[in-house]
mmCIF file of C-alpha atoms (C1' of nucleotides) in Angstrom:
data_model
loop_
_atom_site.group_PDB
_atom_site.id
_atom_site.type_symbol
_atom_site.label_atom_id
_atom_site.label_comp_id
_atom_site.label_asym_id
_atom_site.label_seq_id
_atom_site.Cartn_x
_atom_site.Cartn_y
_atom_site.Cartn_z
ATOM 1 C CA MET A 29 -18.034 58.263 181.811
ATOM 2 C CA GLN A 30 -15.629 56.770 179.330
ATOM 3 C CA LYS A 31 -15.184 53.013 179.092
ATOM 4 C CA ARG A 32 -11.919 51.583 180.273
ATOM 5 C CA LEU A 33 -10.064 49.723 177.520
ATOM 6 C CA SER A 34 -8.410 46.372 178.206
ATOM 7 C CA ARG A 35 -5.367 45.049 176.424
ATOM 8 C CA SER A 36 -7.644 43.099 174.075
ATOM 9 C CA PHE A 37 -8.175 46.434 172.306
ATOM 10 C CA PHE A 38 -4.688 45.893 170.863
ATOM 11 C CA ARG A 39 -5.358 42.400 169.504
ATOM 12 C CA ARG A 40 -5.809 43.816 166.015
ATOM 13 C CA SER A 41 -3.613 45.099 163.228
ATOM 14 C CA VAL A 42 -1.639 48.219 164.051
ATOM 15 C CA HIS A 43 -3.373 49.847 161.060
ATOM 16 C CA GLN A 44 -6.753 49.370 162.749
ATOM 17 C CA VAL A 45 -5.653 50.226 166.279
ATOM 18 C CA ALA A 46 -3.803 53.432 165.381
ATOM 19 C CA PRO A 47 -6.774 55.417 164.003
ATOM 20 C CA ASP A 48 -9.021 53.967 166.743
ATOM 21 C CA LEU A 49 -6.760 55.451 169.421
ATOM 22 C CA ILE A 50 -7.512 58.994 168.268
ATOM 23 C CA GLY A 51 -9.833 60.471 170.883
ATOM 24 C CA ALA A 52 -9.027 57.855 173.533
ATOM 25 C CA THR A 53 -7.781 59.064 176.900
ATOM 26 C CA LEU A 54 -4.437 57.944 178.335
ATOM 27 C CA LEU A 55 -3.469 58.539 181.945
ATOM 28 C CA PHE A 56 -0.187 57.742 183.688
ATOM 29 C CA ASP A 57 -0.356 58.198 187.452
ATOM 30 C CA GLY A 58 -3.556 60.150 186.817
ATOM 31 C CA ILE A 59 -1.834 62.560 184.455
ATOM 32 C CA GLY A 60 -2.490 62.800 180.729
ATOM 33 C CA GLY A 61 -5.335 63.475 178.366
ATOM 34 C CA ARG A 62 -6.897 62.794 175.014
ATOM 35 C CA ILE A 63 -4.755 61.164 172.329
ATOM 36 C CA VAL A 64 -4.820 63.403 169.246
ATOM 37 C CA GLU A 65 -1.887 62.101 167.160
ATOM 38 C CA VAL A 66 -0.265 58.669 166.600
ATOM 39 C CA GLU A 67 1.806 56.803 164.018
ATOM 40 C CA ALA A 68 1.632 53.115 163.024
ATOM 41 C CA TYR A 69 4.781 51.006 162.667
ATOM 42 C CA HIS A 70 4.165 47.574 161.139
ATOM 43 C CA HIS A 71 6.772 44.852 161.523
ATOM 44 C CA THR A 72 7.171 44.656 157.722
ATOM 45 C CA ASP A 73 7.889 48.403 157.639
ATOM 46 C CA PRO A 74 11.566 49.376 157.104
ATOM 47 C CA ALA A 75 11.010 52.407 159.333
ATOM 48 C CA ALA A 76 10.010 50.223 162.314
ATOM 49 C CA HIS A 77 12.549 49.521 165.059
ATOM 50 C CA SER A 78 11.531 45.871 164.924
ATOM 51 C CA TYR A 79 12.210 45.502 161.187
ATOM 52 C CA ARG A 80 15.653 43.927 161.655
ATOM 53 C CA GLY A 81 14.645 41.671 164.519
ATOM 54 C CA PRO A 82 14.741 41.823 168.304
ATOM 55 C CA THR A 83 17.408 43.759 170.218
ATOM 56 C CA GLU A 84 17.819 44.643 173.868
ATOM 57 C CA ARG A 85 16.011 47.918 173.184
ATOM 58 C CA ASN A 86 12.974 46.724 171.214
ATOM 59 C CA VAL A 87 12.349 43.293 172.766
ATOM 60 C CA VAL A 88 9.011 44.418 174.255
ATOM 61 C CA MET A 89 7.676 44.890 170.704
ATOM 62 C CA PHE A 90 8.049 41.141 170.202
ATOM 63 C CA GLY A 91 5.918 40.363 173.245
ATOM 64 C CA PRO A 92 2.120 40.341 173.684
ATOM 65 C CA PRO A 93 -0.135 43.253 172.605
ATOM 66 C CA GLY A 94 -1.289 45.866 175.094
ATOM 67 C CA TYR A 95 2.112 46.645 176.587
ATOM 68 C CA VAL A 96 4.216 49.789 176.315
ATOM 69 C CA TYR A 97 7.550 49.995 174.511
ATOM 70 C CA VAL A 98 9.627 52.999 175.612
ATOM 71 C CA TYR A 99 12.833 53.928 173.820
ATOM 72 C CA ARG A 100 15.441 56.675 173.919
ATOM 73 C CA SER A 101 15.255 58.975 170.910
ATOM 74 C CA TYR A 102 18.348 60.809 169.695
ATOM 75 C CA GLY A 103 19.982 59.909 172.995
ATOM 76 C CA ILE A 104 17.914 62.584 174.718
ATOM 77 C CA HIS A 105 14.151 62.066 174.670
ATOM 78 C CA TRP A 106 11.821 59.218 175.589
ATOM 79 C CA CYS A 107 9.143 57.998 173.174
ATOM 80 C CA VAL A 108 6.289 55.628 174.029
ATOM 81 C CA ASN A 109 4.681 52.977 171.810
ATOM 82 C CA LEU A 110 1.729 50.612 172.287
ATOM 83 C CA VAL A 111 2.336 47.042 171.090
ATOM 84 C CA CYS A 112 -0.291 45.526 168.741
ATOM 85 C CA GLU A 113 -1.361 42.181 167.322
ATOM 86 C CA PRO A 114 -0.397 39.538 166.779
ATOM 87 C CA ALA A 115 1.868 38.605 169.655
ATOM 88 C CA GLY A 116 5.401 38.365 168.397
ATOM 89 C CA SER A 117 4.781 40.347 165.226
ATOM 90 C CA ALA A 118 6.484 43.409 166.694
ATOM 91 C CA SER A 119 4.110 46.073 165.393
ATOM 92 C CA ALA A 120 3.359 49.143 167.526
ATOM 93 C CA VAL A 121 1.709 52.561 167.623
ATOM 94 C CA LEU A 122 3.854 55.589 168.476
ATOM 95 C CA LEU A 123 2.063 58.177 170.623
ATOM 96 C CA ARG A 124 2.874 61.598 169.176
ATOM 97 C CA ALA A 125 0.535 64.109 170.819
ATOM 98 C CA ILE A 126 -2.022 64.402 173.620
ATOM 99 C CA GLU A 127 -4.527 67.101 174.482
ATOM 100 C CA PRO A 128 -3.809 67.677 178.197
ATOM 101 C CA THR A 129 -6.870 67.187 180.395
ATOM 102 C CA ALA A 130 -5.545 65.907 183.736
ATOM 103 C CA GLY A 131 -2.594 67.061 185.818
ATOM 104 C CA LEU A 132 -1.942 70.313 183.965
ATOM 105 C CA ALA A 133 0.033 71.873 186.822
ATOM 106 C CA THR A 134 2.370 68.884 187.071
ATOM 107 C CA MET A 135 2.894 68.813 183.317
ATOM 108 C CA ARG A 136 3.714 72.523 183.238
ATOM 109 C CA ARG A 137 6.222 72.083 186.040
ATOM 110 C CA ARG A 138 7.939 69.139 184.331
ATOM 111 C CA ARG A 139 8.060 70.900 180.989
ATOM 112 C CA GLY A 140 8.895 74.344 182.399
ATOM 113 C CA LEU A 141 6.197 75.736 180.156
ATOM 114 C CA ALA A 142 2.962 77.650 180.404
ATOM 115 C CA ASP A 143 1.610 77.066 176.886
ATOM 116 C CA GLU A 144 -0.875 74.230 177.141
ATOM 117 C CA ARG A 145 -0.695 73.533 173.429
ATOM 118 C CA LEU A 146 2.979 72.576 173.625
ATOM 119 C CA LEU A 147 2.882 70.429 176.758
ATOM 120 C CA CYS A 148 2.333 67.139 174.906
ATOM 121 C CA ALA A 149 2.752 68.161 171.235
ATOM 122 C CA GLY A 150 5.404 65.666 170.163
ATOM 123 C CA PRO A 151 6.564 62.187 171.242
ATOM 124 C CA GLY A 152 9.401 63.471 173.426
ATOM 125 C CA ARG A 153 7.382 66.305 174.926
ATOM 126 C CA LEU A 154 4.525 63.929 175.740
ATOM 127 C CA CYS A 155 6.789 61.590 177.712
ATOM 128 C CA GLU A 156 8.385 64.456 179.608
ATOM 129 C CA ALA A 157 4.975 65.851 180.576
ATOM 130 C CA LEU A 158 3.562 62.494 181.694
ATOM 131 C CA GLY A 159 6.784 61.395 183.373
ATOM 132 C CA ILE A 160 7.301 58.306 181.222
ATOM 133 C CA THR A 161 10.856 56.923 180.998
ATOM 134 C CA ARG A 162 12.564 53.588 180.398
ATOM 135 C CA LYS A 163 11.303 52.527 183.834
ATOM 136 C CA GLN A 164 7.888 51.992 182.260
ATOM 137 C CA ASN A 165 9.202 49.865 179.366
ATOM 138 C CA GLY A 166 7.154 46.649 179.346
ATOM 139 C CA PHE A 167 4.335 47.926 181.582
ATOM 140 C CA ALA A 168 0.764 46.814 180.803
ATOM 141 C CA LEU A 169 -1.550 49.525 179.510
ATOM 142 C CA ASP A 170 -4.633 48.292 181.344
ATOM 143 C CA ALA A 171 -3.112 48.214 184.820
ATOM 144 C CA PRO A 172 -1.904 50.948 187.173
ATOM 145 C CA PRO A 173 -0.112 53.267 186.875
ATOM 146 C CA PHE A 174 -1.499 53.293 183.322
ATOM 147 C CA ALA A 175 -5.172 53.696 182.436
ATOM 148 C CA LEU A 176 -6.732 53.903 178.985
ATOM 149 C CA PHE A 177 -10.298 54.964 178.209
ATOM 150 C CA GLY A 178 -12.153 54.631 174.903
ATOM 151 C CA ARG A 179 -13.337 57.669 173.012
ATOM 152 C CA GLN A 180 -16.892 58.878 173.300
ATOM 153 C CA GLY A 181 -18.966 59.417 170.202
ATOM 154 C CA THR A 182 -17.399 59.778 166.799
ATOM 155 C CA VAL A 183 -14.307 61.741 165.847
ATOM 156 C CA GLU A 184 -12.914 62.947 162.547
ATOM 157 C CA VAL A 185 -9.576 61.267 161.943
ATOM 158 C CA VAL A 186 -7.142 62.574 159.350
ATOM 159 C CA ALA A 187 -4.099 60.712 157.958
ATOM 160 C CA GLY A 188 -0.819 61.714 156.385
ATOM 161 C CA PRO A 189 2.856 60.790 156.016
ATOM 162 C CA ARG A 190 4.824 60.060 159.166
ATOM 163 C CA ILE A 191 7.236 62.610 160.588
ATOM 164 C CA GLY A 192 11.012 62.422 160.884
ATOM 165 C CA ILE A 193 11.621 59.205 158.953
ATOM 166 C CA THR A 194 13.480 58.534 155.716
ATOM 167 C CA LYS A 195 12.405 54.931 155.032
ATOM 168 C CA ALA A 196 8.853 54.314 153.768
ATOM 169 C CA ALA A 197 8.319 58.061 154.131
ATOM 170 C CA ASP A 198 5.459 57.965 151.617
ATOM 171 C CA LYS A 199 3.185 55.742 153.717
ATOM 172 C CA PRO A 200 0.210 57.688 155.190
ATOM 173 C CA TRP A 201 0.452 56.045 158.609
ATOM 174 C CA ARG A 202 0.246 59.156 160.772
ATOM 175 C CA TYR A 203 -3.223 59.737 162.213
ATOM 176 C CA GLY A 204 -4.630 62.792 163.952
ATOM 177 C CA LEU A 205 -7.739 64.421 165.316
ATOM 178 C CA LYS A 206 -8.941 66.790 162.621
ATOM 179 C CA GLY A 207 -8.398 70.431 163.497
ATOM 180 C CA SER A 208 -6.864 69.780 166.922
ATOM 181 C CA PRO A 209 -4.614 72.617 168.181
ATOM 182 C CA PHE A 210 -2.592 70.069 170.161
ATOM 183 C CA LEU A 211 -0.929 68.260 167.212
ATOM 184 C CA SER A 212 2.861 68.201 166.925
ATOM 185 C CA LYS A 213 2.390 69.390 163.348
ATOM 186 C CA LYS A 214 -0.587 70.247 161.180
ATOM 187 C CA PHE A 215 -1.819 67.777 158.586
ATOM 188 C CA SER A 216 -1.593 69.145 155.078
ATOM 189 C CA SER A 217 -4.986 69.799 153.549
ATOM 190 C CA PRO A 218 -6.193 67.417 150.865
ATOM 191 C CA ALA A 219 -5.188 68.503 147.372
ATOM 192 C "C1'" DT B 6 36.156 48.928 167.549
ATOM 193 C "C1'" DG B 7 34.767 53.030 165.098
ATOM 194 C "C1'" DC B 8 31.724 55.695 162.545
ATOM 195 C "C1'" DC B 9 27.297 57.137 160.878
ATOM 196 C "C1'" DC B 10 22.502 57.814 161.381
ATOM 197 C "C1'" DG B 11 18.228 58.282 163.642
ATOM 198 C "C1'" DA B 12 10.188 57.465 165.077
ATOM 199 C "C1'" DT B 13 13.457 64.894 168.536
ATOM 200 C "C1'" DT B 14 13.613 69.302 170.584
ATOM 201 C "C1'" DA B 15 15.066 73.936 171.912
ATOM 202 C "C1'" DA B 16 17.974 77.514 170.989
ATOM 203 C "C1'" DC B 17 20.312 79.711 167.854
ATOM 204 C "C1'" DT B 18 21.200 83.049 163.241
ATOM 205 C "C1'" DG C 21 16.602 77.858 158.289
ATOM 206 C "C1'" DT C 22 20.470 75.694 161.089
ATOM 207 C "C1'" DT C 23 22.632 73.274 164.905
ATOM 208 C "C1'" DA C 24 23.874 71.093 169.255
ATOM 209 C "C1'" DA C 25 22.774 67.666 172.674
ATOM 210 C "C1'" DT C 26 23.803 62.528 173.186
ATOM 211 C "C1'" DC C 27 23.041 57.287 172.962
ATOM 212 C "C1'" DG C 28 21.691 52.635 170.816
ATOM 213 C "C1'" DG C 29 21.810 49.958 166.583
ATOM 214 C "C1'" DG C 30 23.738 48.662 162.117
ATOM 215 C "C1'" DC C 31 27.419 47.836 159.490
ATOM 216 C "C1'" DA C 32 32.224 48.215 157.643
ATOM 217 C "C1'" DA C 33 36.978 47.212 158.733
#
DNA sequence: TGCCCGATTAACT
DNA sequence: GTTAATCGGGCAA
């Protein structure tokens, strides 16, 4: 059985936590799966929501590590982030893709989709499948309805540029499980 | 106050 | 490849 992770897992730099989350299992109300793709957003990063200081939307990022920051993307989708160390620094990891392992039927119903590979392949899709909305903004990750479990064994993590940003677009702060068919987008092969 | 842009996605041509 | 849907933040006026 996998070990349950406490919020102390997030008391490290976002650049350490992000790759370590690949292979971990996230459940919300018992629904979810294995994290296969994330992106790191450091508070000194112009692409981060927290870069220009706290607002009504991003205030959770300025709180303690181990909590979830949920925001509305393009006025349509929800995206979920996990706040990292140190408290008040406003760095977070964006969850971008999950390999569905629990609650497949519910996820298919919510997404109106049969293809398992597309249920959670993208930050907006992931939130729709798991049922995460603004209501969960500020929730703790290590308490119900959330549950996080550490990965078992070793995994091969690949890195590359983040998706959909224009600022600091060259930084290789997107991490994924090598070869996973559940990524939102393939990682380009090394040159 | 108004306008532009964005950590996206699905449905177009 | 292109575009609409739709809302919060940043910044100019």
